[in-house]
Each structure stands twice: as C-alpha cells, then as structure tokens.
C-alpha cells in the first residue's frame, strides 16, 4: 500500500488521541483567550488558521470591511478541519472550521465549543464527487464491496457520505465494512485513480474540474445528489470565549454571514478578482491559479444560519457507528444563531 494511504483504524486512533489532548487541555483551563472578562475588555483581534492559495470567509469579510473593529491575525495554515477546531478548543486560535460531524466528535469529547455560523457546504457549483474510471464496472453501491475509496480524511464529511450511500444502496453493515476507505492527499487522488491504486476517488473544486476536463472518468455519485444542497461545516468558538466576548462574536458571525451573501450576489468574476487581490496583498508567495475555478462556498442557508438538521444527520450517523452514545448530544445544544445578525428583523 502506498505510504500516502492511511488505514481507517490508524486515522481514528490518531483522531481520538488528539481529541483526548484537546479535551484535557480545555479541562485544565488552557482554552482561555487573552482579554475578555479578566480585563473587562473584549478581544478584538482573532487568531486563526488559513489555507494556502485560498481565501476563507472570515478573510473575505475582513477585506470587505464587514468585521467592523474586529481584525484577524493569521498564525499559520491548516489542511484539516478536525485540527482547525482542536486549535480553537485549546486556545491556540479563536475560531476554527470543520465538518459538522467533526464538531460533534469534539463536543462529545467534552470540549466546550459551539458553532456560530456555517462555513461551507455543497450545491450545484461546489460539491464533492465520488469518481471512477470511465470504463469501470462499478455502477452501484454493491459494486464497491472489496474496493478502495480514496478521500482527504477519514471519519469526516466524505466518509460519512460514503456510508450513507452504501446504506441507501442496501448494503448490510457487514458488507459496508468491506469497502475500504483510504486517506489520499487531494492533489494525488486523480493520479491514484488513473493508476488504479484506488477504484474510487473523491474530487472537489479545481482538482475535480481539471480531472473532468482531462476526461476518462465519470461520477459514481455526488454529495449534493445524495442529500440535496446542504451546509456541511461551521465556524466554532469556545463557550468561554463567546461568553466573555459577545460583541466580538457578534461582529464575526454577522460579518461572515454578510460575506456569504456578498459572494452569492456578486458576479463570479468580481468575487474571484477580489480573492485574488487578497492573496496577493498578504505576500506569502502563493499561487492564485486555483482561485480562477472558484464558483461558490456552497453554504445552503441564508447568511449561514444554522438549523438542527445540519447536525442531526451526523449525530445519527455517528451514533450508528458507535462513535458517540445515542442521545449523548442534542443538535440544538451544538450551535447558536444568537450572534448572527444577518437578516434579523
């Protein structure tokens, strides 16, 4: 097996180890933001992690002037949603974004976090596709038994959608367990698929569009076909930070909400140009080529407002997998729209 691939068991063990570290750090009080109630003054500079060559919604909101007196301080980049929200939970950053299932896992590990606004999702423009070679005999869920499916990380968005696809395809848990999910770096997924190291590969964004333009592959299914348009991830903060810095949280959540709607109502070319300018201005020697393929953040709800359904689906999924106890968490306890002022009134 290539070194780039990681087994389900190893990935889950690593995640649970990190989860334990995060929960322990929070319980020891290290998830304390500087400022807040200790000084009577709210934090107005938010530390965060970004992504190479990309513009996040908070970065876009800041550039558009939607965050008011709140500013952002970049502390590095991340390629993992679970890692990003763990950093927020332990106080290394003030907010992080991840798949809602990962948010549930961290909350189940006793990390006192809460989602405040949606961060990404799937729609007709922004979606994850499960691709096979054009001449592949795989046409249904049952055809995946004994096959390898490559994705960016395990125990998150794309493994969840795979499990739902297999279940709806009539596979028993025993048969579904014979479908092997593997971690393959997104930049290597197309090559791994074409070289037949995997039978199915998850492709998104520019990597999906470039692979489709090359030809020779076809979608087995997509996440938006499976569930319809949906918001899949959220920005989270610690409950302590939210309590101590309500005005800052309000500026952040509302600013991100405004940025979501600006991206929807502004011509795509203008959005791409604005994001390209943002990347160039920050001076990190990043390639902006992939931004030219941007089409949507995929957030389904107006202003990124969150509802129970966006967590309940994953609560049920994680409960069925035995990763959380049934009834351990309630969807409504995992998020708040209190600080998202977009569209209120």
C-alpha atoms as a printed R data frame, in Angstrom:
    type eleno elety resid chain resno       x      y       z
1   ATOM     1    CA   UNK     A     1   0.000  0.000   0.000
2   ATOM     2    CA   UNK     A     2   1.468  3.445  -0.901
3   ATOM     3    CA   UNK     A     3   2.773  5.487   2.024
4   ATOM     4    CA   UNK     A     4   0.299  8.254   1.274
5   ATOM     5    CA   UNK     A     5  -2.594  5.976   2.225
6   ATOM     6    CA   UNK     A     6  -3.740  5.682   5.838
7   ATOM     7    CA   UNK     A     7  -5.943  2.953   7.247
8   ATOM     8    CA   UNK     A     8  -9.262  3.682   8.924
9   ATOM     9    CA   UNK     A     9  -8.078  2.234  12.237
10  ATOM    10    CA   UNK     A    10  -4.895  4.308  12.392
11  ATOM    11    CA   UNK     A    11  -6.691  7.513  11.455
12  ATOM    12    CA   UNK     A    12  -9.382  7.007  14.071
13  ATOM    13    CA   UNK     A    13  -6.792  6.262  16.760
14  ATOM    14    CA   UNK     A    14  -4.852  9.414  15.899
15  ATOM    15    CA   UNK     A    15  -8.027 11.490  15.946
16  ATOM    16    CA   UNK     A    16  -9.118 10.130  19.317
17  ATOM    17    CA   UNK     A    17  -5.637 10.812  20.723
18  ATOM    18    CA   UNK     A    18  -5.826 14.411  19.580
19  ATOM    19    CA   UNK     A    19  -9.375 14.591  20.899
20  ATOM    20    CA   UNK     A    20  -8.189 13.475  24.301
21  ATOM    21    CA   UNK     A    21  -5.414 16.052  24.296
22  ATOM    22    CA   UNK     A    22  -7.880 18.774  23.303
23  ATOM    23    CA   UNK     A    23 -10.408 17.844  25.965
24  ATOM    24    CA   UNK     A    24  -7.700 17.607  28.625
25  ATOM    25    CA   UNK     A    25  -6.306 20.988  27.667
26  ATOM    26    CA   UNK     A    26  -9.748 22.554  27.824
27  ATOM    27    CA   UNK     A    27 -10.499 20.990  31.208
28  ATOM    28    CA   UNK     A    28  -7.183 22.325  32.532
29  ATOM    29    CA   UNK     A    29  -8.179 25.824  31.518
30  ATOM    30    CA   UNK     A    30  -5.714 26.403  28.688
31  ATOM    31    CA   UNK     A    31  -8.518 27.343  26.340
32  ATOM    32    CA   UNK     A    32  -8.566 30.839  27.794
33  ATOM    33    CA   UNK     A    33  -8.392 33.722  25.365
34  ATOM    34    CA   UNK     A    34  -6.316 36.717  26.384
35  ATOM    35    CA   UNK     A    35  -8.579 39.587  27.289
36  ATOM    36    CA   UNK     A    36 -12.245 39.009  27.953
37  ATOM    37    CA   UNK     A    37 -13.550 39.157  31.486
38  ATOM    38    CA   UNK     A    38 -10.061 39.093  33.045
39  ATOM    39    CA   UNK     A    39  -9.505 42.712  31.971
40  ATOM    40    CA   UNK     A    40 -13.061 43.806  31.311
41  ATOM    41    CA   UNK     A    41 -12.112 44.430  27.703
42  ATOM    42    CA   UNK     A    42 -13.226 42.209  24.847
43  ATOM    43    CA   UNK     A    43 -10.772 40.610  22.433
44  ATOM    44    CA   UNK     A    44 -10.848 42.384  19.067
45  ATOM    45    CA   UNK     A    45  -8.019 40.555  17.275
46  ATOM    46    CA   UNK     A    46  -8.906 36.984  16.367
47  ATOM    47    CA   UNK     A    47  -6.159 34.434  15.789
48  ATOM    48    CA   UNK     A    48  -6.911 31.896  13.074
49  ATOM    49    CA   UNK     A    49  -5.505 29.397  10.570
50  ATOM    50    CA   UNK     A    50  -5.895 29.845   6.836
51  ATOM    51    CA   UNK     A    51  -5.324 27.734   3.726
52  ATOM    52    CA   UNK     A    52  -2.608 28.074   1.097
53  ATOM    53    CA   UNK     A    53  -3.782 29.824  -2.052
54  ATOM    54    CA   UNK     A    54  -7.325 30.155  -0.720
55  ATOM    55    CA   UNK     A    55  -9.460 32.847   0.882
56  ATOM    56    CA   UNK     A    56 -11.656 31.883   3.816
57  ATOM    57    CA   UNK     A    57 -14.970 33.572   4.553
58  ATOM    58    CA   UNK     A    58 -13.568 35.491   7.573
59  ATOM    59    CA   UNK     A    59 -10.696 36.752   5.405
60  ATOM    60    CA   UNK     A    60 -13.159 37.861   2.754
61  ATOM    61    CA   UNK     A    61 -15.366 39.503   5.395
62  ATOM    62    CA   UNK     A    62 -12.386 41.392   6.821
63  ATOM    63    CA   UNK     A    63 -11.330 42.650   3.394
64  ATOM    64    CA   UNK     A    64 -14.882 43.804   2.641
65  ATOM    65    CA   UNK     A    65 -14.986 45.721   5.919
66  ATOM    66    CA   UNK     A    66 -17.746 43.539   7.368
67  ATOM    67    CA   UNK     A    67 -15.977 42.771  10.667
68  ATOM    68    CA   UNK     A    68 -16.067 46.350  11.955
69  ATOM    69    CA   UNK     A    69 -13.440 46.889  14.650
70  ATOM    70    CA   UNK     A    70 -12.539 43.194  14.746
71  ATOM    71    CA   UNK     A    71  -9.310 42.215  12.983
72  ATOM    72    CA   UNK     A    72  -7.726 38.874  12.092
73  ATOM    73    CA   UNK     A    73  -4.262 37.563  12.965
74  ATOM    74    CA   UNK     A    74  -3.048 34.705  10.775
75  ATOM    75    CA   UNK     A    75  -0.970 32.164  12.722
76  ATOM    76    CA   UNK     A    76  -0.449 29.535  10.009
77  ATOM    77    CA   UNK     A    77  -2.282 27.233   7.629
78  ATOM    78    CA   UNK     A    78  -4.220 24.019   8.123
79  ATOM    79    CA   UNK     A    79  -5.434 21.324   5.731
80  ATOM    80    CA   UNK     A    80  -7.545 19.520   8.340
81  ATOM    81    CA   UNK     A    81 -10.903 20.594   9.749
82  ATOM    82    CA   UNK     A    82 -10.554 18.471  12.928
83  ATOM    83    CA   UNK     A    83  -7.137 20.020  13.597
84  ATOM    84    CA   UNK     A    84  -8.501 23.514  12.973
85  ATOM    85    CA   UNK     A    85 -11.282 23.207  15.556
86  ATOM    86    CA   UNK     A    86  -8.967 21.453  18.027
87  ATOM    87    CA   UNK     A    87  -6.740 24.535  17.839
88  ATOM    88    CA   UNK     A    88  -9.749 26.693  18.660
89  ATOM    89    CA   UNK     A    89 -10.771 24.420  21.542
90  ATOM    90    CA   UNK     A    90  -7.321 24.603  23.141
91  ATOM    91    CA   UNK     A    91  -6.951 28.370  22.754
92  ATOM    92    CA   UNK     A    92  -4.242 28.342  20.095
93  ATOM    93    CA   UNK     A    93  -6.713 30.173  17.842
94  ATOM    94    CA   UNK     A    94 -10.004 31.931  18.491
95  ATOM    95    CA   UNK     A    95 -12.071 30.121  15.856
96  ATOM    96    CA   UNK     A    96 -11.848 27.148  13.530
97  ATOM    97    CA   UNK     A    97 -13.932 25.483  10.832
98  ATOM    98    CA   UNK     A    98 -14.718 21.824  10.276
99  ATOM    99    CA   UNK     A    99 -17.283 19.344   9.037
100 ATOM   100    CA   UNK     A   100 -20.217 19.292  11.453
101 ATOM   101    CA   UNK     A   101 -19.569 15.632  12.243
102 ATOM   102    CA   UNK     A   102 -16.090 16.584  13.487
103 ATOM   103    CA   UNK     A   103 -17.635 19.349  15.584
104 ATOM   104    CA   UNK     A   104 -19.914 16.740  17.164
105 ATOM   105    CA   UNK     A   105 -16.962 14.440  17.910
106 ATOM   106    CA   UNK     A   106 -15.050 17.206  19.634
107 ATOM   107    CA   UNK     A   107 -18.106 18.233  21.660
108 ATOM   108    CA   UNK     A   108 -18.642 14.579  22.615
109 ATOM   109    CA   UNK     A   109 -15.082 14.611  23.958
110 ATOM   110    CA   UNK     A   110 -16.178 17.299  26.462
111 ATOM   111    CA   UNK     A   111 -14.652 20.232  24.580
112 ATOM   112    CA   UNK     A   112 -16.912 23.226  25.396
113 ATOM   113    CA   UNK     A   113 -17.323 24.557  21.858
114 ATOM   114    CA   UNK     A   114 -20.265 25.982  19.962
115 ATOM   115    CA   UNK     A   115 -20.873 26.667  16.266
116 ATOM   116    CA   UNK     A   116 -21.798 30.266  15.430
117 ATOM   117    CA   UNK     A   117 -22.144 30.388  11.607
118 ATOM   118    CA   UNK     A   118 -21.873 27.968   8.676
119 ATOM   119    CA   UNK     A   119 -18.563 27.854   6.808
120 ATOM   120    CA   UNK     A   120 -19.056 25.678   3.721
121 ATOM   121    CA   UNK     A   121 -21.435 23.300   2.014
122 ATOM   122    CA   UNK     A   122 -22.440 21.612  -1.204
123 ATOM   123    CA   UNK     A   123 -24.542 22.960  -4.041
124 ATOM   124    CA   UNK     A   124 -24.635 22.676  -7.831
125 ATOM   125    CA   UNK     A   125 -21.369 24.624  -8.072
126 ATOM   126    CA   UNK     A   126 -19.461 23.423  -5.034
127 ATOM   127    CA   UNK     A   127 -19.697 19.691  -4.373
128 ATOM   128    CA   UNK     A   128 -17.751 16.539  -3.723
129 ATOM   129    CA   UNK     A   129 -17.879 13.819  -6.359
130 ATOM   130    CA   UNK     A   130 -17.003 10.128  -5.989
131 ATOM   131    CA   UNK     A   131 -15.350  9.355  -9.324
132 ATOM   132    CA   UNK     A   132 -14.449  6.128 -11.099
133 ATOM   133    CA   UNK     A   133 -12.700  5.451 -14.386
134 ATOM   134    CA   UNK     A   134 -14.927  5.735 -17.453
135 ATOM   135    CA   UNK     A   135 -14.682  2.005 -18.175
136 ATOM   136    CA   UNK     A   136 -15.040  0.935 -14.529
137 ATOM   137    CA   UNK     A   137 -17.598 -1.830 -13.877
138 ATOM   138    CA   UNK     A   138 -18.642 -0.005 -10.690
139 ATOM   139    CA   UNK     A   139 -22.181  1.285 -11.144
140 ATOM   140    CA   UNK     A   140 -23.821  0.859  -7.741
141 ATOM   141    CA   UNK     A   141 -23.167  0.706  -4.022
142 ATOM   142    CA   UNK     A   142 -22.965 -3.087  -4.101
143 ATOM   143    CA   UNK     A   143 -20.186 -2.907  -6.695
144 ATOM   144    CA   UNK     A   144 -17.992 -1.177  -4.076
145 ATOM   145    CA   UNK     A   145 -17.644 -4.260  -1.871
146 ATOM   146    CA   UNK     A   146 -13.940 -5.050  -1.622
147 ATOM   147    CA   UNK     A   147 -12.952 -1.815  -3.377
148 ATOM   148    CA   UNK     A   148 -10.745  1.093  -2.244
149 ATOM   149    CA   UNK     A   149 -12.171  4.615  -1.971
150 ATOM   150    CA   UNK     A   150  -9.684  7.483  -1.608
151 ATOM   151    CA   UNK     A   151 -10.601 10.688   0.255
152 ATOM   152    CA   UNK     A   152  -8.886 13.576   2.031
153 ATOM   153    CA   UNK     A   153  -9.510 12.401   5.597
154 ATOM   154    CA   UNK     A   154 -11.371  9.659   7.441
155 ATOM   155    CA   UNK     A   155 -14.197  9.957   9.939
156 ATOM   156    CA   UNK     A   156 -15.392 13.193   8.365
157 ATOM   157    CA   UNK     A   157 -17.571 14.585   5.557
158 ATOM   158    CA   UNK     A   158 -16.625 12.246   2.732
159 ATOM   159    CA   UNK     A   159 -16.579  9.041   4.733
160 ATOM   160    CA   UNK     A   160 -19.961  9.980   6.166
161 ATOM   161    CA   UNK     A   161 -21.416 10.484   2.689
162 ATOM   162    CA   UNK     A   162 -19.911  7.179   1.543
163 ATOM   163    CA   UNK     A   163 -21.553  5.375   4.470
164 ATOM   164    CA   UNK     A   164 -24.916  6.977   3.679
165 ATOM   165    CA   UNK     A   165 -24.582  5.983   0.008
166 ATOM   166    CA   UNK     A   166 -23.810  2.389   0.961
167 ATOM   167    CA   UNK     A   167 -26.713  2.252   3.409
168 ATOM   168    CA   UNK     A   168 -29.173  3.668   0.896
169 ATOM   169    CA   UNK     A   169 -27.810  1.193  -1.623
170 ATOM   170    CA   UNK     A   170 -28.995 -1.647   0.589
171 ATOM   171    CA   UNK     A   171 -25.654 -2.862   1.955
172 ATOM   172    CA   UNK     A   172 -25.601 -4.506   5.359
173 ATOM   173    CA   UNK     A   173 -23.110 -3.234   7.928
174 ATOM   174    CA   UNK     A   174 -21.007 -6.330   7.290
175 ATOM   175    CA   UNK     A   175 -20.849 -5.673   3.542
176 ATOM   176    CA   UNK     A   176 -20.273 -1.934   4.032
177 ATOM   177    CA   UNK     A   177 -17.288 -2.769   6.235
178 ATOM   178    CA   UNK     A   178 -15.696 -4.473   3.233
179 ATOM   179    CA   UNK     A   179 -15.499 -1.135   1.396
180 ATOM   180    CA   UNK     A   180 -12.051  0.242   2.239
181 ATOM   181    CA   UNK     A   181 -11.831  3.996   2.817
182 ATOM   182    CA   UNK     A   182  -8.286  5.317   2.482
183 ATOM   183    CA   UNK     A   183  -6.655  8.705   3.013
184 ATOM   184    CA   UNK     A   184  -5.213 10.026  -0.235
185 ATOM   185    CA   UNK     A   185  -3.953 13.627  -0.455
186 ATOM   186    CA   UNK     A   186  -6.335 15.546  -2.751
187 ATOM   187    CA   UNK     A   187  -3.521 16.509  -5.131
188 ATOM   188    CA   UNK     A   188  -2.723 12.794  -5.620
189 ATOM   189    CA   UNK     A   189  -6.277 11.478  -5.929
190 ATOM   190    CA   UNK     A   190  -6.664 11.797  -9.698
191 ATOM   191    CA   UNK     A   191  -3.316 10.109 -10.343
192 ATOM   192    CA   UNK     A   192  -4.077  7.319  -7.848
193 ATOM   193    CA   UNK     A   193  -7.409  6.709  -9.585
194 ATOM   194    CA   UNK     A   194  -5.937  6.668 -13.090
195 ATOM   195    CA   UNK     A   195  -3.112  4.347 -11.988
196 ATOM   196    CA   UNK     A   196  -5.728  2.045 -10.425
197 ATOM   197    CA   UNK     A   197  -4.272  2.242  -6.920
198 ATOM   198    CA   UNK     A   198  -7.843  3.014  -5.858
199 ATOM   199    CA   UNK     A   199 -11.134  2.254  -7.583
200 ATOM   200    CA   UNK     A   200 -12.957  5.413  -6.457
201 ATOM   201    CA   UNK     A   201 -11.587  8.852  -5.689
202 ATOM   202    CA   UNK     A   202 -13.239 11.882  -4.111
203 ATOM   203    CA   UNK     A   203 -12.551 15.027  -6.127
204 ATOM   204    CA   UNK     A   204 -13.656 18.582  -5.405
205 ATOM   205    CA   UNK     A   205 -13.142 22.093  -6.694
206 ATOM   206    CA   UNK     A   206 -10.407 22.796  -9.217
207 ATOM   207    CA   UNK     A   207  -8.997 19.265  -8.894
208 ATOM   208    CA   UNK     A   208 -12.394 17.863  -9.910
209 ATOM   209    CA   UNK     A   209 -12.812 20.298 -12.792
210 ATOM   210    CA   UNK     A   210  -9.313 19.663 -14.148
211 ATOM   211    CA   UNK     A   211  -9.790 15.888 -13.940
212 ATOM   212    CA   UNK     A   212 -13.121 16.097 -15.749
213 ATOM   213    CA   UNK     A   213 -11.569 18.285 -18.445
214 ATOM   214    CA   UNK     A   214  -8.873 15.643 -18.992
215 ATOM   215    CA   UNK     A   215 -11.597 13.037 -19.454
216 ATOM   216    CA   UNK     A   216 -11.689  9.313 -18.839
217 ATOM   217    CA   UNK     A   217 -13.535  9.489 -15.529
218 ATOM   218    CA   UNK     A   218 -17.197  9.685 -14.505
219 ATOM   219    CA   UNK     A   219 -19.053 10.342 -11.235
220 ATOM   220    CA   UNK     A   220 -20.474  7.365  -9.371
221 ATOM   221    CA   UNK     A   221 -22.400  9.841  -7.215
222 ATOM   222    CA   UNK     A   222 -22.017 13.298  -5.668
223 ATOM   223    CA   UNK     A   223 -22.815 14.525  -2.182
224 ATOM   224    CA   UNK     A   224 -25.312 17.086  -3.464
225 ATOM   225    CA   UNK     A   225 -27.115 14.388  -5.478
226 ATOM   226    CA   UNK     A   226 -27.315 12.281  -2.334
227 ATOM   227    CA   UNK     A   227 -28.573 14.938   0.089
228 ATOM   228    CA   UNK     A   228 -29.524 17.960  -1.980
229 ATOM   229    CA   UNK     A   229 -27.918 21.366  -1.258
230 ATOM   230    CA   UNK     A   230 -26.718 21.472   2.361
231 ATOM   231    CA   UNK     A   231 -24.373 23.324   4.685
232 ATOM   232    CA   UNK     A   232 -21.737 20.864   5.854
233 ATOM   233    CA   UNK     A   233 -19.395 22.766   8.146
234 ATOM   234    CA   UNK     A   234 -19.380 25.561  10.704
235 ATOM   235    CA   UNK     A   235 -17.088 28.022  12.445
236 ATOM   236    CA   UNK     A   236 -16.794 27.230  16.138
237 ATOM   237    CA   UNK     A   237 -15.559 29.084  19.199
238 ATOM   238    CA   UNK     A   238 -15.263 28.059  22.831
239 ATOM   239    CA   UNK     A   239 -18.225 28.765  25.078
240 ATOM   240    CA   UNK     A   240 -15.941 30.693  27.396
241 ATOM   241    CA   UNK     A   241 -14.762 32.966  24.608
242 ATOM   242    CA   UNK     A   242 -18.342 33.552  23.456
243 ATOM   243    CA   UNK     A   243 -19.442 34.461  26.995
244 ATOM   244    CA   UNK     A   244 -16.520 36.838  27.568
245 ATOM   245    CA   UNK     A   245 -16.561 38.460  24.116
246 ATOM   246    CA   UNK     A   246 -20.174 38.672  22.892
247 ATOM   247    CA   UNK     A   247 -19.711 41.827  20.805
248 ATOM   248    CA   UNK     A   248 -16.690 40.354  19.048
249 ATOM   249    CA   UNK     A   249 -18.539 37.104  18.344
250 ATOM   250    CA   UNK     A   250 -21.489 39.106  17.008
251 ATOM   251    CA   UNK     A   251 -19.214 41.086  14.678
252 ATOM   252    CA   UNK     A   252 -17.552 37.876  13.490
253 ATOM   253    CA   UNK     A   253 -20.691 35.811  12.862
254 ATOM   254    CA   UNK     A   254 -22.581 38.663  11.221
255 ATOM   255    CA   UNK     A   255 -19.558 39.664   9.139
256 ATOM   256    CA   UNK     A   256 -19.120 36.116   7.838
257 ATOM   257    CA   UNK     A   257 -22.861 35.988   7.081
258 ATOM   258    CA   UNK     A   258 -22.579 39.195   5.053
259 ATOM   259    CA   UNK     A   259 -19.578 37.797   3.173
260 ATOM   260    CA   UNK     A   260 -21.562 34.665   2.291
261 ATOM   261    CA   UNK     A   261 -24.351 36.755   0.809
262 ATOM   262    CA   UNK     A   262 -21.911 39.104  -0.947
263 ATOM   263    CA   UNK     A   263 -20.364 36.080  -2.665
264 ATOM   264    CA   UNK     A   264 -23.830 34.916  -3.777
265 ATOM   265    CA   UNK     A   265 -24.998 38.227  -5.206
266 ATOM   266    CA   UNK     A   266 -21.753 39.481  -6.749
267 ATOM   267    CA   UNK     A   267 -20.694 38.399 -10.263
268 ATOM   268    CA   UNK     A   268 -18.320 35.436 -10.024
269 ATOM   269    CA   UNK     A   269 -15.551 37.254 -11.887
270 ATOM   270    CA   UNK     A   270 -15.642 40.070  -9.324
271 ATOM   271    CA   UNK     A   271 -15.506 37.627  -6.402
272 ATOM   272    CA   UNK     A   272 -12.522 35.832  -7.959
273 ATOM   273    CA   UNK     A   273 -10.755 39.132  -8.616
274 ATOM   274    CA   UNK     A   274 -11.309 40.251  -5.021
275 ATOM   275    CA   UNK     A   275  -9.998 36.988  -3.576
276 ATOM   276    CA   UNK     A   276  -7.003 37.037  -5.920
277 ATOM   277    CA   UNK     A   277  -6.175 40.539  -4.693
278 ATOM   278    CA   UNK     A   278  -6.472 39.385  -1.066
279 ATOM   279    CA   UNK     A   279  -3.985 36.545  -1.621
280 ATOM   280    CA   UNK     A   280  -1.517 38.818  -3.405
281 ATOM   281    CA   UNK     A   281  -1.727 41.508  -0.715
282 ATOM   282    CA   UNK     A   282  -0.825 39.127   2.104
283 ATOM   283    CA   UNK     A   283   2.541 38.455   0.446
284 ATOM   284    CA   UNK     A   284   3.051 34.751   1.191
285 ATOM   285    CA   UNK     A   285   4.232 33.800  -2.294
286 ATOM   286    CA   UNK     A   286   1.097 31.741  -3.013
287 ATOM   287    CA   UNK     A   287  -0.184 30.508  -6.346
288 ATOM   288    CA   UNK     A   288  -3.552 32.078  -7.146
289 ATOM   289    CA   UNK     A   289  -4.311 29.871 -10.173
290 ATOM   290    CA   UNK     A   290  -6.847 27.696  -8.379
291 ATOM   291    CA   UNK     A   291  -8.934 30.734  -7.420
292 ATOM   292    CA   UNK     A   292  -9.894 31.117 -11.071
293 ATOM   293    CA   UNK     A   293 -12.025 27.986 -10.700
294 ATOM   294    CA   UNK     A   294 -13.946 29.243  -7.643
295 ATOM   295    CA   UNK     A   295 -17.723 29.149  -8.084
296 ATOM   296    CA   UNK     A   296 -19.346 29.014  -4.648
297 ATOM   297    CA   UNK     A   297 -18.780 28.496  -0.917
298 ATOM   298    CA   UNK     A   298 -21.726 26.097  -1.037
299 ATOM   299    CA   UNK     A   299 -23.434 27.366   2.132
300 ATOM   300    CA   UNK     A   300 -27.110 26.480   1.811
301 ATOM   301    CA   UNK     A   301 -28.901 28.690   4.329
302 ATOM   302    CA   UNK     A   302 -29.237 32.472   4.010
303 ATOM   303    CA   UNK     A   303 -26.461 34.183   5.921
304 ATOM   304    CA   UNK     A   304 -25.072 30.849   7.042
305 ATOM   305    CA   UNK     A   305 -27.694 30.478   9.750
306 ATOM   306    CA   UNK     A   306 -27.621 27.023  11.342
307 ATOM   307    CA   UNK     A   307 -30.515 24.628  11.978
308 ATOM   308    CA   UNK     A   308 -30.916 21.324  13.817
309 ATOM   309    CA   UNK     A   309 -30.963 19.308  10.586
310 ATOM   310    CA   UNK     A   310 -27.382 20.283   9.797
311 ATOM   311    CA   UNK     A   311 -26.220 18.418  12.911
312 ATOM   312    CA   UNK     A   312 -28.893 15.753  13.353
313 ATOM   313    CA   UNK     A   313 -27.898 13.815  10.230
314 ATOM   314    CA   UNK     A   314 -24.350 13.431  11.550
315 ATOM   315    CA   UNK     A   315 -25.484 12.754  15.119
316 ATOM   316    CA   UNK     A   316 -27.451  9.806  13.761
317 ATOM   317    CA   UNK     A   317 -24.508  8.660  11.612
318 ATOM   318    CA   UNK     A   318 -22.004  8.801  14.467
319 ATOM   319    CA   UNK     A   319 -24.467  7.051  16.769
320 ATOM   320    CA   UNK     A   320 -24.905  4.215  14.280
321 ATOM   321    CA   UNK     A   321 -21.114  3.865  14.035
322 ATOM   322    CA   UNK     A   322 -20.843  3.701  17.824
323 ATOM   323    CA   UNK     A   323 -18.589  6.771  17.947
324 ATOM   324    CA   UNK     A   324 -20.971  8.631  20.248
325 ATOM   325    CA   UNK     A   325 -23.662  7.376  22.583
326 ATOM   326    CA   UNK     A   326 -27.265  7.637  21.411
327 ATOM   327    CA   UNK     A   327 -28.830 10.710  22.981
328 ATOM   328    CA   UNK     A   328 -25.483 11.953  24.298
329 ATOM   329    CA   UNK     A   329 -25.828 15.267  22.482
330 ATOM   330    CA   UNK     A   330 -28.733 17.313  21.166
331 ATOM   331    CA   UNK     A   331 -28.434 19.166  17.877
332 ATOM   332    CA   UNK     A   332 -29.732 22.412  19.347
333 ATOM   333    CA   UNK     A   333 -27.003 22.441  22.004
334 ATOM   334    CA   UNK     A   334 -24.199 22.402  19.428
335 ATOM   335    CA   UNK     A   335 -24.811 25.772  17.812
336 ATOM   336    CA   UNK     A   336 -26.264 29.233  18.281
337 ATOM   337    CA   UNK     A   337 -27.625 31.818  15.829
338 ATOM   338    CA   UNK     A   338 -27.814 34.430  18.584
339 ATOM   339    CA   UNK     A   339 -24.791 36.314  17.297
340 ATOM   340    CA   UNK     A   340 -25.601 36.140  13.598
341 ATOM   341    CA   UNK     A   341 -27.396 39.417  12.989
342 ATOM   342    CA   UNK     A   342 -27.814 38.943   9.250
343 ATOM   343    CA   UNK     A   343 -31.471 39.151   8.255
344 ATOM   344    CA   UNK     A   344 -32.754 39.646  11.809
345 ATOM   345    CA   UNK     A   345 -35.841 41.825  11.905
